[in-house]
Amino acid sequence: MSDHQEGLLPSELIGLKRDGHELSEAQLRVLVEGMLGGDVSEAQIAALLMAGVLNGFTVAEAKALTAILWDSGETLDLSSLSGPTIDKHSTGGVGDGTTLLVAPLVAAAGGQMVKLSGRGLGHTGGTLDKLESIPGINVSLEPQRMLDIAERVGCVVAAQTDRLVPADRTLYALRDLTGTVESTALIASSVMSKKLAAGASTIVLDVKAGDGAFMPDAAAAEELARLCVQIAQDAGRRCAALVTDMEQPLGRRIGNATEVAEAISLLRAPPSGRLAEVALELATLALTEARPQAGGHDPSGSVRSELVRHWERGDAMERLERMIAAQGGAAEVCTDPAAILPSAPVEREVVATAGGTVGAMPARQIGEIVARLGAGRKRKGDVIDPAVGVDLDVAVGDRVEAGQRLALVHARSADDAQRAVNGMQEAITLGGASPRDVICSRVLLG
Ligand code: URA
């Protein structure tokens, strides 16, 4: 900071950002910590955010913001765990049950994952909601309990407490109100401050690109992925990212209980399909990063083969079962999901009205249909229905005949079911499009 810029008022710092200057970490700290202490108003932070979104935040500003947010609360100390500690983050999608596969897979291969997850909001699902469809499961765990389960089982999935990165919650709420969520630097600092505070030495990221994602196109998603990886590596963590397709739902089931059932059925058979592919690739990236001798690369495919072996032998299934039991849940869900998971009273089929090739299954639209059935929230704190959802029989690129079932709707009432059937009929369109590869790109820096 040059001498003449020391001691500037918040309004003067905002003016600098308005005029296209880069703010130093100390200057950003004055503003963000001032907001937390009540010396800087929300109106001033809103102005800063908008100035930053319009003029762009630099990489240095993104790193500084990450550090400031990370410093604002408690952190998890994983140093007592014996294995390599691995964390995973997805920027959020539809039918995205990867955590339920990656966590037990990493555990089966000797890693330890303490995964702090979130709840669904809008059209995207959340891992905690999915897990809570298992009777008895507890996702509100104190740090020591998380560490005990991670040490014993290799994985644990729990809710982030309000004490971790509290500044992000305040800032995110303001971004939400002021149309400033969609900024690469702000998203990266928000995501990475929470990942850094969660303590793992290796972090893998799944940045979604497409209709159902924050980042509609793959180039923007890759830019976000690169910035997140840079931030983590700068903070001394191992980190790599995948950019994956979210033009259509990732898995074949969308909803809470139904996504748990899908994860269990996938882990019971050799890995196949787009969801399994993303999970395997994320676990492969995580373990190659976590094993320093591999230098972040798996050119011979040996890590992936090891993970496929764990998957096929049922080791990952066993870890999931043990994790559910350790968190107080009905572990029999892993042997008989239909008997344990809640089911909705009404089922309706979505049927093709003509033959052809499935050209589009827009993830956002389908996520919204499922949220309206009751599986998602309009507002934070809304109660969700774990039993409702949609099971897809087809994916983009599949040939279908007239009269063929395209999807099955699980609903609470006949009216809800009919509305969802109509919505799905409109959402699934026929055309010649071929599907995008599920893995768009890999970001391995340094
Ligand atoms: N997820 C986050 O945690 N923060 C953002 O800013 C966007 C998505």
GROMACS .gro file of C-alpha atoms and ligand atoms in nm:
model
  454
    1MET     CA    1   0.000   0.000   0.000
    2SER     CA    2   0.146   0.339  -0.090
    3ASP     CA    3   0.170   0.595   0.192
    4HIS     CA    4  -0.102   0.816   0.052
    5GLN     CA    5  -0.343   0.522   0.043
    6GLU     CA    6  -0.300   0.434   0.411
    7GLY     CA    7  -0.588   0.519   0.639
    8LEU     CA    8  -0.838   0.578   0.360
    9LEU     CA    9  -1.203   0.588   0.455
   10PRO     CA   10  -1.427   0.301   0.345
   11SER     CA   11  -1.594   0.533   0.094
   12GLU     CA   12  -1.252   0.621  -0.053
   13LEU     CA   13  -1.158   0.251  -0.081
   14ILE     CA   14  -1.486   0.184  -0.261
   15GLY     CA   15  -1.403   0.479  -0.489
   16LEU     CA   16  -1.070   0.318  -0.575
   17LYS     CA   17  -1.245  -0.001  -0.678
   18ARG     CA   18  -1.503   0.199  -0.872
   19ASP     CA   19  -1.218   0.361  -1.065
   20GLY     CA   20  -1.065   0.027  -1.158
   21HIS     CA   21  -0.782   0.003  -0.902
   22GLU     CA   22  -0.673  -0.313  -0.728
   23LEU     CA   23  -0.730  -0.315  -0.351
   24SER     CA   24  -0.468  -0.465  -0.123
   25GLU     CA   25  -0.548  -0.735   0.133
   26ALA     CA   26  -0.520  -0.473   0.410
   27GLN     CA   27  -0.770  -0.247   0.232
   28LEU     CA   28  -1.014  -0.533   0.168
   29ARG     CA   29  -0.976  -0.632   0.534
   30VAL     CA   30  -1.077  -0.280   0.644
   31LEU     CA   31  -1.398  -0.323   0.446
   32VAL     CA   32  -1.494  -0.685   0.517
   33GLU     CA   33  -1.388  -0.689   0.882
   34GLY     CA   34  -1.546  -0.346   0.919
   35MET     CA   35  -1.873  -0.497   0.792
   36LEU     CA   36  -1.851  -0.775   1.052
   37GLY     CA   37  -1.773  -0.524   1.328
   38GLY     CA   38  -2.051  -0.287   1.224
   39ASP     CA   39  -1.819   0.000   1.119
   40VAL     CA   40  -1.884  -0.048   0.749
   41SER     CA   41  -2.245  -0.059   0.633
   42GLU     CA   42  -2.404  -0.324   0.416
   43ALA     CA   43  -2.474  -0.049   0.161
   44GLN     CA   44  -2.101   0.018   0.137
   45ILE     CA   45  -2.018  -0.351   0.093
   46ALA     CA   46  -2.291  -0.380  -0.170
   47ALA     CA   47  -2.131  -0.090  -0.358
   48LEU     CA   48  -1.788  -0.254  -0.331
   49LEU     CA   49  -1.926  -0.583  -0.462
   50MET     CA   50  -2.093  -0.418  -0.759
   51ALA     CA   51  -1.782  -0.211  -0.841
   52GLY     CA   52  -1.579  -0.532  -0.828
   53VAL     CA   53  -1.821  -0.727  -1.043
   54LEU     CA   54  -1.831  -0.452  -1.306
   55ASN     CA   55  -1.455  -0.380  -1.313
   56GLY     CA   56  -1.339  -0.732  -1.225
   57PHE     CA   57  -1.148  -0.849  -0.918
   58THR     CA   58  -0.785  -0.948  -0.976
   59VAL     CA   59  -0.636  -1.286  -0.880
   60ALA     CA   60  -0.455  -1.113  -0.591
   61GLU     CA   61  -0.786  -0.968  -0.469
   62ALA     CA   62  -0.951  -1.311  -0.492
   63LYS     CA   63  -0.669  -1.461  -0.284
   64ALA     CA   64  -0.692  -1.177  -0.032
   65LEU     CA   65  -1.069  -1.214   0.000
   66THR     CA   66  -1.027  -1.588   0.054
   67ALA     CA   67  -0.780  -1.525   0.336
   68ILE     CA   68  -1.006  -1.266   0.499
   69LEU     CA   69  -1.312  -1.493   0.487
   70TRP     CA   70  -1.112  -1.796   0.605
   71ASP     CA   71  -0.981  -1.594   0.904
   72SER     CA   72  -1.332  -1.492   1.008
   73GLY     CA   73  -1.419  -1.806   1.205
   74GLU     CA   74  -1.314  -2.144   1.336
   75THR     CA   75  -1.121  -2.400   1.134
   76LEU     CA   76  -1.118  -2.779   1.148
   77ASP     CA   77  -0.790  -2.933   1.258
   78LEU     CA   78  -0.746  -3.269   1.083
   79SER     CA   79  -0.382  -3.316   1.187
   80SER     CA   80  -0.467  -3.602   1.426
   81LEU     CA   81  -0.593  -3.820   1.138
   82SER     CA   82  -0.354  -4.089   1.016
   83GLY     CA   83  -0.431  -4.103   0.643
   84PRO     CA   84  -0.404  -3.842   0.372
   85THR     CA   85  -0.695  -3.604   0.429
   86ILE     CA   86  -0.905  -3.536   0.122
   87ASP     CA   87  -1.193  -3.300   0.062
   88LYS     CA   88  -1.418  -3.261  -0.239
   89HIS     CA   89  -1.641  -2.980  -0.354
   90SER     CA   90  -1.900  -2.956  -0.627
   91THR     CA   91  -2.031  -2.621  -0.743
   92GLY     CA   92  -2.376  -2.777  -0.742
   93GLY     CA   93  -2.592  -2.954  -0.990
   94VAL     CA   94  -2.892  -3.172  -1.059
   95GLY     CA   95  -2.880  -3.547  -0.993
   96ASP     CA   96  -2.530  -3.490  -0.856
   97GLY     CA   97  -2.482  -3.758  -0.591
   98THR     CA   98  -2.104  -3.777  -0.636
   99THR     CA   99  -2.021  -3.726  -0.266
  100LEU     CA  100  -2.210  -4.045  -0.179
  101LEU     CA  101  -1.972  -4.231  -0.412
  102VAL     CA  102  -1.645  -4.039  -0.380
  103ALA     CA  103  -1.632  -4.034   0.002
  104PRO     CA  104  -1.655  -4.413   0.051
  105LEU     CA  105  -1.434  -4.478  -0.252
  106VAL     CA  106  -1.156  -4.255  -0.121
  107ALA     CA  107  -1.197  -4.419   0.223
  108ALA     CA  108  -1.168  -4.767   0.068
  109ALA     CA  109  -0.837  -4.662  -0.088
  110GLY     CA  110  -0.692  -4.539   0.243
  111GLY     CA  111  -0.779  -4.169   0.229
  112GLN     CA  112  -0.979  -3.989   0.496
  113MET     CA  113  -1.258  -3.755   0.401
  114VAL     CA  114  -1.425  -3.520   0.648
  115LYS     CA  115  -1.684  -3.369   0.419
  116LEU     CA  116  -1.878  -3.065   0.527
  117SER     CA  117  -2.178  -3.047   0.301
  118GLY     CA  118  -2.467  -2.816   0.235
  119ARG     CA  119  -2.838  -2.836   0.174
  120GLY     CA  120  -3.017  -2.800  -0.155
  121LEU     CA  121  -3.127  -2.457  -0.268
  122GLY     CA  122  -3.327  -2.366  -0.577
  123HIS     CA  123  -3.293  -2.626  -0.852
  124THR     CA  124  -2.980  -2.792  -0.707
  125GLY     CA  125  -2.974  -3.073  -0.452
  126GLY     CA  126  -2.768  -3.094  -0.133
  127THR     CA  127  -2.591  -3.396   0.014
  128LEU     CA  128  -2.724  -3.338   0.367
  129ASP     CA  129  -3.085  -3.352   0.247
  130LYS     CA  130  -3.012  -3.672   0.058
  131LEU     CA  131  -2.847  -3.837   0.359
  132GLU     CA  132  -3.127  -3.728   0.589
  133SER     CA  133  -3.369  -3.943   0.393
  134ILE     CA  134  -3.201  -4.236   0.575
  135PRO     CA  135  -3.387  -4.288   0.905
  136GLY     CA  136  -3.183  -4.204   1.215
  137ILE     CA  137  -2.883  -4.046   1.044
  138ASN     CA  138  -2.723  -3.754   1.223
  139VAL     CA  139  -2.540  -3.492   1.017
  140SER     CA  140  -2.497  -3.240   1.301
  141LEU     CA  141  -2.173  -3.369   1.445
  142GLU     CA  142  -1.923  -3.202   1.676
  143PRO     CA  143  -1.569  -3.186   1.534
  144GLN     CA  144  -1.433  -3.459   1.766
  145ARG     CA  145  -1.706  -3.700   1.658
  146MET     CA  146  -1.629  -3.628   1.292
  147LEU     CA  147  -1.261  -3.701   1.353
  148ASP     CA  148  -1.343  -4.026   1.536
  149ILE     CA  149  -1.562  -4.149   1.250
  150ALA     CA  150  -1.309  -4.042   0.985
  151GLU     CA  151  -1.031  -4.227   1.167
  152ARG     CA  152  -1.238  -4.544   1.209
  153VAL     CA  153  -1.430  -4.553   0.881
  154GLY     CA  154  -1.237  -4.323   0.648
  155CYS     CA  155  -1.527  -4.090   0.568
  156VAL     CA  156  -1.790  -3.878   0.737
  157VAL     CA  157  -2.038  -3.630   0.591
  158ALA     CA  158  -2.173  -3.358   0.820
  159ALA     CA  159  -2.320  -3.008   0.823
  160GLN     CA  160  -2.095  -2.707   0.824
  161THR     CA  161  -2.144  -2.516   1.150
  162ASP     CA  162  -2.221  -2.145   1.164
  163ARG     CA  163  -1.883  -2.096   1.327
  164LEU     CA  164  -1.692  -2.184   1.010
  165VAL     CA  165  -1.631  -1.884   0.780
  166PRO     CA  166  -1.916  -1.669   0.917
  167ALA     CA  167  -1.814  -1.374   0.697
  168ASP     CA  168  -1.900  -1.576   0.386
  169ARG     CA  169  -2.259  -1.615   0.503
  170THR     CA  170  -2.299  -1.239   0.549
  171LEU     CA  171  -2.127  -1.160   0.222
  172TYR     CA  172  -2.316  -1.428   0.029
  173ALA     CA  173  -2.652  -1.298   0.157
  174LEU     CA  174  -2.558  -0.951   0.032
  175ARG     CA  175  -2.443  -1.089  -0.303
  176ASP     CA  176  -2.771  -1.271  -0.336
  177LEU     CA  177  -2.964  -0.948  -0.273
  178THR     CA  178  -2.755  -0.730  -0.502
  179GLY     CA  179  -2.711  -0.943  -0.814
  180THR     CA  180  -2.342  -0.998  -0.747
  181VAL     CA  181  -2.328  -1.376  -0.701
  182GLU     CA  182  -2.198  -1.445  -1.052
  183SER     CA  183  -1.840  -1.327  -1.017
  184THR     CA  184  -1.555  -1.574  -1.066
  185ALA     CA  185  -1.343  -1.413  -0.794
  186LEU     CA  186  -1.629  -1.391  -0.545
  187ILE     CA  187  -1.739  -1.751  -0.606
  188ALA     CA  188  -1.379  -1.875  -0.583
  189SER     CA  189  -1.309  -1.692  -0.258
  190SER     CA  190  -1.640  -1.806  -0.108
  191VAL     CA  191  -1.586  -2.171  -0.201
  192MET     CA  192  -1.215  -2.188  -0.123
  193SER     CA  193  -1.233  -2.008   0.213
  194LYS     CA  194  -1.469  -2.285   0.330
  195LYS     CA  195  -1.254  -2.562   0.183
  196LEU     CA  196  -0.937  -2.420   0.339
  197ALA     CA  197  -1.111  -2.383   0.677
  198ALA     CA  198  -1.225  -2.746   0.655
  199GLY     CA  199  -0.861  -2.845   0.685
  200ALA     CA  200  -0.792  -3.123   0.430
  201SER     CA  201  -0.445  -3.139   0.275
  202THR     CA  202  -0.585  -3.237  -0.066
  203ILE     CA  203  -0.890  -3.078  -0.227
  204VAL     CA  204  -1.062  -3.187  -0.547
  205LEU     CA  205  -1.318  -2.969  -0.716
  206ASP     CA  206  -1.600  -3.053  -0.953
  207VAL     CA  207  -1.687  -2.732  -1.136
  208LYS     CA  208  -2.006  -2.777  -1.331
  209ALA     CA  209  -2.064  -2.621  -1.672
  210GLY     CA  210  -2.395  -2.590  -1.850
  211ASP     CA  211  -2.760  -2.507  -1.822
  212GLY     CA  212  -2.797  -2.639  -1.466
  213ALA     CA  213  -2.477  -2.479  -1.331
  214PHE     CA  214  -2.360  -2.139  -1.205
  215MET     CA  215  -2.126  -2.127  -1.502
  216PRO     CA  216  -2.318  -2.182  -1.825
  217ASP     CA  217  -2.018  -2.241  -2.049
  218ALA     CA  218  -1.717  -2.466  -2.010
  219ALA     CA  219  -1.464  -2.184  -2.066
  220ALA     CA  220  -1.606  -1.980  -1.775
  221ALA     CA  221  -1.618  -2.293  -1.558
  222GLU     CA  222  -1.254  -2.367  -1.640
  223GLU     CA  223  -1.155  -2.012  -1.547
  224LEU     CA  224  -1.328  -2.059  -1.209
  225ALA     CA  225  -1.161  -2.398  -1.163
  226ARG     CA  226  -0.815  -2.254  -1.238
  227LEU     CA  227  -0.863  -1.971  -0.992
  228CYS     CA  228  -0.981  -2.209  -0.717
  229VAL     CA  229  -0.686  -2.443  -0.775
  230GLN     CA  230  -0.444  -2.147  -0.770
  231ILE     CA  231  -0.591  -2.021  -0.442
  232ALA     CA  232  -0.560  -2.364  -0.277
  233GLN     CA  233  -0.206  -2.422  -0.400
  234ASP     CA  234  -0.105  -2.075  -0.287
  235ALA     CA  235  -0.232  -2.170   0.059
  236GLY     CA  236  -0.012  -2.481   0.058
  237ARG     CA  237  -0.277  -2.741  -0.027
  238ARG     CA  238  -0.276  -2.998  -0.306
  239CYS     CA  239  -0.562  -2.927  -0.539
  240ALA     CA  240  -0.696  -3.025  -0.880
  241ALA     CA  241  -1.029  -2.980  -1.054
  242LEU     CA  242  -1.257  -3.130  -1.312
  243VAL     CA  243  -1.494  -2.930  -1.525
  244THR     CA  244  -1.798  -3.153  -1.580
  245ASP     CA  245  -2.110  -3.128  -1.788
  246MET     CA  246  -2.434  -3.005  -1.633
  247GLU     CA  247  -2.638  -2.963  -1.953
  248GLN     CA  248  -2.839  -3.266  -1.843
  249PRO     CA  249  -2.876  -3.417  -1.494
  250LEU     CA  250  -2.565  -3.611  -1.398
  251GLY     CA  251  -2.733  -3.918  -1.251
  252ARG     CA  252  -3.051  -4.097  -1.355
  253ARG     CA  253  -3.239  -4.004  -1.038
  254ILE     CA  254  -3.326  -3.662  -0.901
  255GLY     CA  255  -3.464  -3.620  -0.551
  256ASN     CA  256  -3.336  -3.708  -0.207
  257ALA     CA  257  -3.418  -4.070  -0.115
  258THR     CA  258  -3.404  -4.167  -0.481
  259GLU     CA  259  -3.047  -4.034  -0.518
  260VAL     CA  260  -2.938  -4.236  -0.212
  261ALA     CA  261  -3.093  -4.544  -0.373
  262GLU     CA  262  -2.906  -4.467  -0.696
  263ALA     CA  263  -2.570  -4.435  -0.518
  264ILE     CA  264  -2.628  -4.770  -0.346
  265SER     CA  265  -2.726  -4.947  -0.666
  266LEU     CA  266  -2.422  -4.799  -0.847
  267LEU     CA  267  -2.185  -4.917  -0.573
  268ARG     CA  268  -2.335  -5.267  -0.594
  269ALA     CA  269  -2.232  -5.314  -0.960
  270PRO     CA  270  -1.921  -5.236  -1.169
  271PRO     CA  271  -1.897  -4.859  -1.229
  272SER     CA  272  -2.099  -4.746  -1.528
  273GLY     CA  273  -2.267  -4.428  -1.649
  274ARG     CA  274  -2.195  -4.057  -1.621
  275LEU     CA  275  -2.235  -4.024  -1.244
  276ALA     CA  276  -2.000  -4.317  -1.175
  277GLU     CA  277  -1.750  -4.175  -1.425
  278VAL     CA  278  -1.736  -3.835  -1.252
  279ALA     CA  279  -1.704  -4.002  -0.911
  280LEU     CA  280  -1.421  -4.228  -1.029
  281GLU     CA  281  -1.238  -3.938  -1.193
  282LEU     CA  282  -1.270  -3.718  -0.883
  283ALA     CA  283  -1.144  -3.997  -0.657
  284THR     CA  284  -0.859  -4.068  -0.900
  285LEU     CA  285  -0.756  -3.701  -0.904
  286ALA     CA  286  -0.780  -3.684  -0.525
  287LEU     CA  287  -0.562  -3.987  -0.461
  288THR     CA  288  -0.301  -3.902  -0.723
  289GLU     CA  289  -0.274  -3.552  -0.573
  290ALA     CA  290  -0.265  -3.692  -0.220
  291ARG     CA  291   0.016  -3.935  -0.298
  292PRO     CA  292   0.308  -3.698  -0.350
  293GLN     CA  293   0.517  -3.948  -0.549
  294ALA     CA  294   0.248  -3.946  -0.820
  295GLY     CA  295   0.294  -3.571  -0.869
  296GLY     CA  296  -0.072  -3.522  -0.940
  297HIS     CA  297  -0.075  -3.741  -1.252
  298ASP     CA  298  -0.198  -4.095  -1.311
  299PRO     CA  299  -0.063  -4.158  -1.663
  300SER     CA  300  -0.056  -4.537  -1.627
  301GLY     CA  301  -0.408  -4.538  -1.488
  302SER     CA  302  -0.292  -4.737  -1.186
  303VAL     CA  303  -0.479  -4.524  -0.931
  304ARG     CA  304  -0.797  -4.549  -1.134
  305SER     CA  305  -0.757  -4.928  -1.167
  306GLU     CA  306  -0.706  -4.956  -0.791
  307LEU     CA  307  -1.026  -4.759  -0.732
  308VAL     CA  308  -1.221  -4.970  -0.982
  309ARG     CA  309  -1.101  -5.279  -0.793
  310HIS     CA  310  -1.224  -5.132  -0.463
  311TRP     CA  311  -1.555  -5.046  -0.624
  312GLU     CA  312  -1.602  -5.392  -0.781
  313ARG     CA  313  -1.501  -5.580  -0.465
  314GLY     CA  314  -1.766  -5.390  -0.268
  315ASP     CA  315  -1.510  -5.209  -0.049
  316ALA     CA  316  -1.665  -4.869  -0.119
  317MET     CA  317  -2.014  -5.008  -0.051
  318GLU     CA  318  -1.892  -5.140   0.281
  319ARG     CA  319  -1.744  -4.798   0.374
  320LEU     CA  320  -2.072  -4.625   0.293
  321GLU     CA  321  -2.258  -4.876   0.509
  322ARG     CA  322  -2.016  -4.824   0.798
  323MET     CA  323  -2.035  -4.448   0.765
  324ILE     CA  324  -2.416  -4.450   0.777
  325ALA     CA  325  -2.407  -4.678   1.085
  326ALA     CA  326  -2.143  -4.460   1.257
  327GLN     CA  327  -2.366  -4.156   1.203
  328GLY     CA  328  -2.664  -4.337   1.361
  329GLY     CA  329  -2.845  -4.418   1.036
  330ALA     CA  330  -3.024  -4.737   0.934
  331ALA     CA  331  -2.733  -4.913   0.761
  332GLU     CA  332  -2.973  -5.180   0.625
  333VAL     CA  333  -3.049  -4.916   0.360
  334CYS     CA  334  -2.741  -5.049   0.182
  335THR     CA  335  -2.888  -5.399   0.150
  336ASP     CA  336  -3.256  -5.315   0.107
  337PRO     CA  337  -3.300  -4.948   0.011
  338ALA     CA  338  -3.667  -4.988  -0.087
  339ALA     CA  339  -3.757  -5.115   0.261
  340ILE     CA  340  -3.577  -4.836   0.445
  341LEU     CA  341  -3.610  -4.522   0.235
  342PRO     CA  342  -3.934  -4.321   0.234
  343SER     CA  343  -4.152  -4.359  -0.074
  344ALA     CA  344  -4.409  -4.120  -0.220
  345PRO     CA  345  -4.772  -4.231  -0.252
  346VAL     CA  346  -4.822  -4.137  -0.619
  347GLU     CA  347  -4.621  -4.258  -0.920
  348ARG     CA  348  -4.679  -4.142  -1.278
  349GLU     CA  349  -4.499  -4.229  -1.599
  350VAL     CA  350  -4.367  -3.976  -1.850
  351VAL     CA  351  -4.410  -4.136  -2.192
  352ALA     CA  352  -4.264  -4.040  -2.532
  353THR     CA  353  -4.532  -3.902  -2.763
  354ALA     CA  354  -4.315  -3.967  -3.071
  355GLY     CA  355  -4.007  -4.164  -3.165
  356GLY     CA  356  -3.664  -4.011  -3.219
  357THR     CA  357  -3.337  -3.928  -3.044
  358VAL     CA  358  -3.337  -3.744  -2.712
  359GLY     CA  359  -3.184  -3.405  -2.796
  360ALA     CA  360  -3.212  -3.214  -2.468
  361MET     CA  361  -3.292  -3.277  -2.103
  362PRO     CA  362  -3.223  -2.933  -1.951
  363ALA     CA  363  -3.082  -2.986  -1.604
  364ARG     CA  364  -3.213  -2.661  -1.456
  365GLN     CA  365  -3.569  -2.713  -1.579
  366ILE     CA  366  -3.571  -3.072  -1.450
  367GLY     CA  367  -3.419  -2.962  -1.118
  368GLU     CA  368  -3.693  -2.700  -1.085
  369ILE     CA  369  -3.965  -2.958  -1.155
  370VAL     CA  370  -3.825  -3.182  -0.882
  371ALA     CA  371  -3.789  -2.889  -0.641
  372ARG     CA  372  -4.156  -2.799  -0.704
  373LEU     CA  373  -4.256  -3.156  -0.619
  374GLY     CA  374  -4.120  -3.071  -0.274
  375ALA     CA  375  -3.765  -3.207  -0.296
  376GLY     CA  376  -3.609  -2.860  -0.292
  377ARG     CA  377  -3.637  -2.525  -0.119
  378LYS     CA  378  -3.747  -2.185  -0.240
  379ARG     CA  379  -3.599  -2.030   0.071
  380LYS     CA  380  -3.338  -2.141   0.324
  381GLY     CA  381  -3.516  -2.320   0.608
  382ASP     CA  382  -3.809  -2.454   0.401
  383VAL     CA  383  -3.903  -2.814   0.487
  384ILE     CA  384  -3.836  -3.064   0.210
  385ASP     CA  385  -4.001  -3.393   0.119
  386PRO     CA  386  -3.738  -3.671   0.102
  387ALA     CA  387  -3.961  -3.916  -0.087
  388VAL     CA  388  -4.050  -3.719  -0.401
  389GLY     CA  389  -3.844  -3.702  -0.718
  390VAL     CA  390  -3.801  -3.812  -1.076
  391ASP     CA  391  -3.624  -4.122  -1.208
  392LEU     CA  392  -3.498  -4.088  -1.564
  393ASP     CA  393  -3.499  -4.382  -1.803
  394VAL     CA  394  -3.317  -4.201  -2.084
  395ALA     CA  395  -3.029  -3.961  -2.141
  396VAL     CA  396  -2.938  -3.722  -2.424
  397GLY     CA  397  -2.848  -3.919  -2.736
  398ASP     CA  398  -3.072  -4.221  -2.658
  399ARG     CA  399  -3.312  -4.348  -2.927
  400VAL     CA  400  -3.671  -4.373  -2.808
  401GLU     CA  401  -3.991  -4.516  -2.956
  402ALA     CA  402  -4.337  -4.355  -2.929
  403GLY     CA  403  -4.503  -4.481  -2.611
  404GLN     CA  404  -4.173  -4.563  -2.439
  405ARG     CA  405  -4.135  -4.457  -2.075
  406LEU     CA  406  -3.893  -4.167  -2.041
  407ALA     CA  407  -3.918  -4.107  -1.668
  408LEU     CA  408  -4.109  -4.197  -1.353
  409VAL     CA  409  -4.241  -3.923  -1.124
  410HIS     CA  410  -4.275  -3.985  -0.747
  411ALA     CA  411  -4.516  -3.731  -0.597
  412ARG     CA  412  -4.710  -3.654  -0.281
  413SER     CA  413  -5.040  -3.594  -0.468
  414ALA     CA  414  -5.200  -3.666  -0.804
  415ASP     CA  415  -5.201  -3.293  -0.889
  416ASP     CA  416  -4.831  -3.258  -0.813
  417ALA     CA  417  -4.760  -3.568  -1.019
  418GLN     CA  418  -4.956  -3.441  -1.321
  419ARG     CA  419  -4.783  -3.103  -1.309
  420ALA     CA  420  -4.443  -3.276  -1.300
  421VAL     CA  421  -4.538  -3.511  -1.585
  422ASN     CA  422  -4.642  -3.212  -1.799
  423GLY     CA  423  -4.320  -3.031  -1.711
  424MET     CA  424  -4.104  -3.333  -1.795
  425GLN     CA  425  -4.287  -3.385  -2.123
  426GLU     CA  426  -4.200  -3.027  -2.217
  427ALA     CA  427  -3.843  -3.048  -2.086
  428ILE     CA  428  -3.736  -3.363  -2.270
  429THR     CA  429  -3.710  -3.275  -2.636
  430LEU     CA  430  -3.623  -3.489  -2.933
  431GLY     CA  431  -3.363  -3.378  -3.183
  432GLY     CA  432  -3.033  -3.486  -3.325
  433ALA     CA  433  -2.796  -3.351  -3.063
  434SER     CA  434  -2.521  -3.575  -2.934
  435PRO     CA  435  -2.440  -3.550  -2.563
  436ARG     CA  436  -2.140  -3.355  -2.439
  437ASP     CA  437  -1.870  -3.569  -2.277
  438VAL     CA  438  -1.933  -3.572  -1.904
  439ILE     CA  439  -1.572  -3.472  -1.830
  440CYS     CA  440  -1.516  -3.141  -2.013
  441SER     CA  441  -1.159  -3.079  -1.887
  442ARG     CA  442  -0.910  -3.136  -1.605
  443VAL     CA  443  -0.729  -2.854  -1.427
  444LEU     CA  444  -0.396  -2.966  -1.283
  445LEU     CA  445  -0.169  -2.671  -1.213
  446GLY     CA  446   0.184  -2.660  -1.076
  447URA     N1  447  -2.109  -2.173  -0.370
  447URA     C1  448  -2.052  -2.105  -0.269
  447URA     O1  449  -2.021  -2.161  -0.164
  447URA     N2  450  -2.027  -1.974  -0.287
  447URA     C2  451  -2.056  -1.910  -0.401
  447URA     O2  452  -2.030  -1.793  -0.412
  447URA     C3  453  -2.118  -1.982  -0.504
  447URA     C4  454  -2.143  -2.115  -0.486
   0.00000   0.00000   0.00000
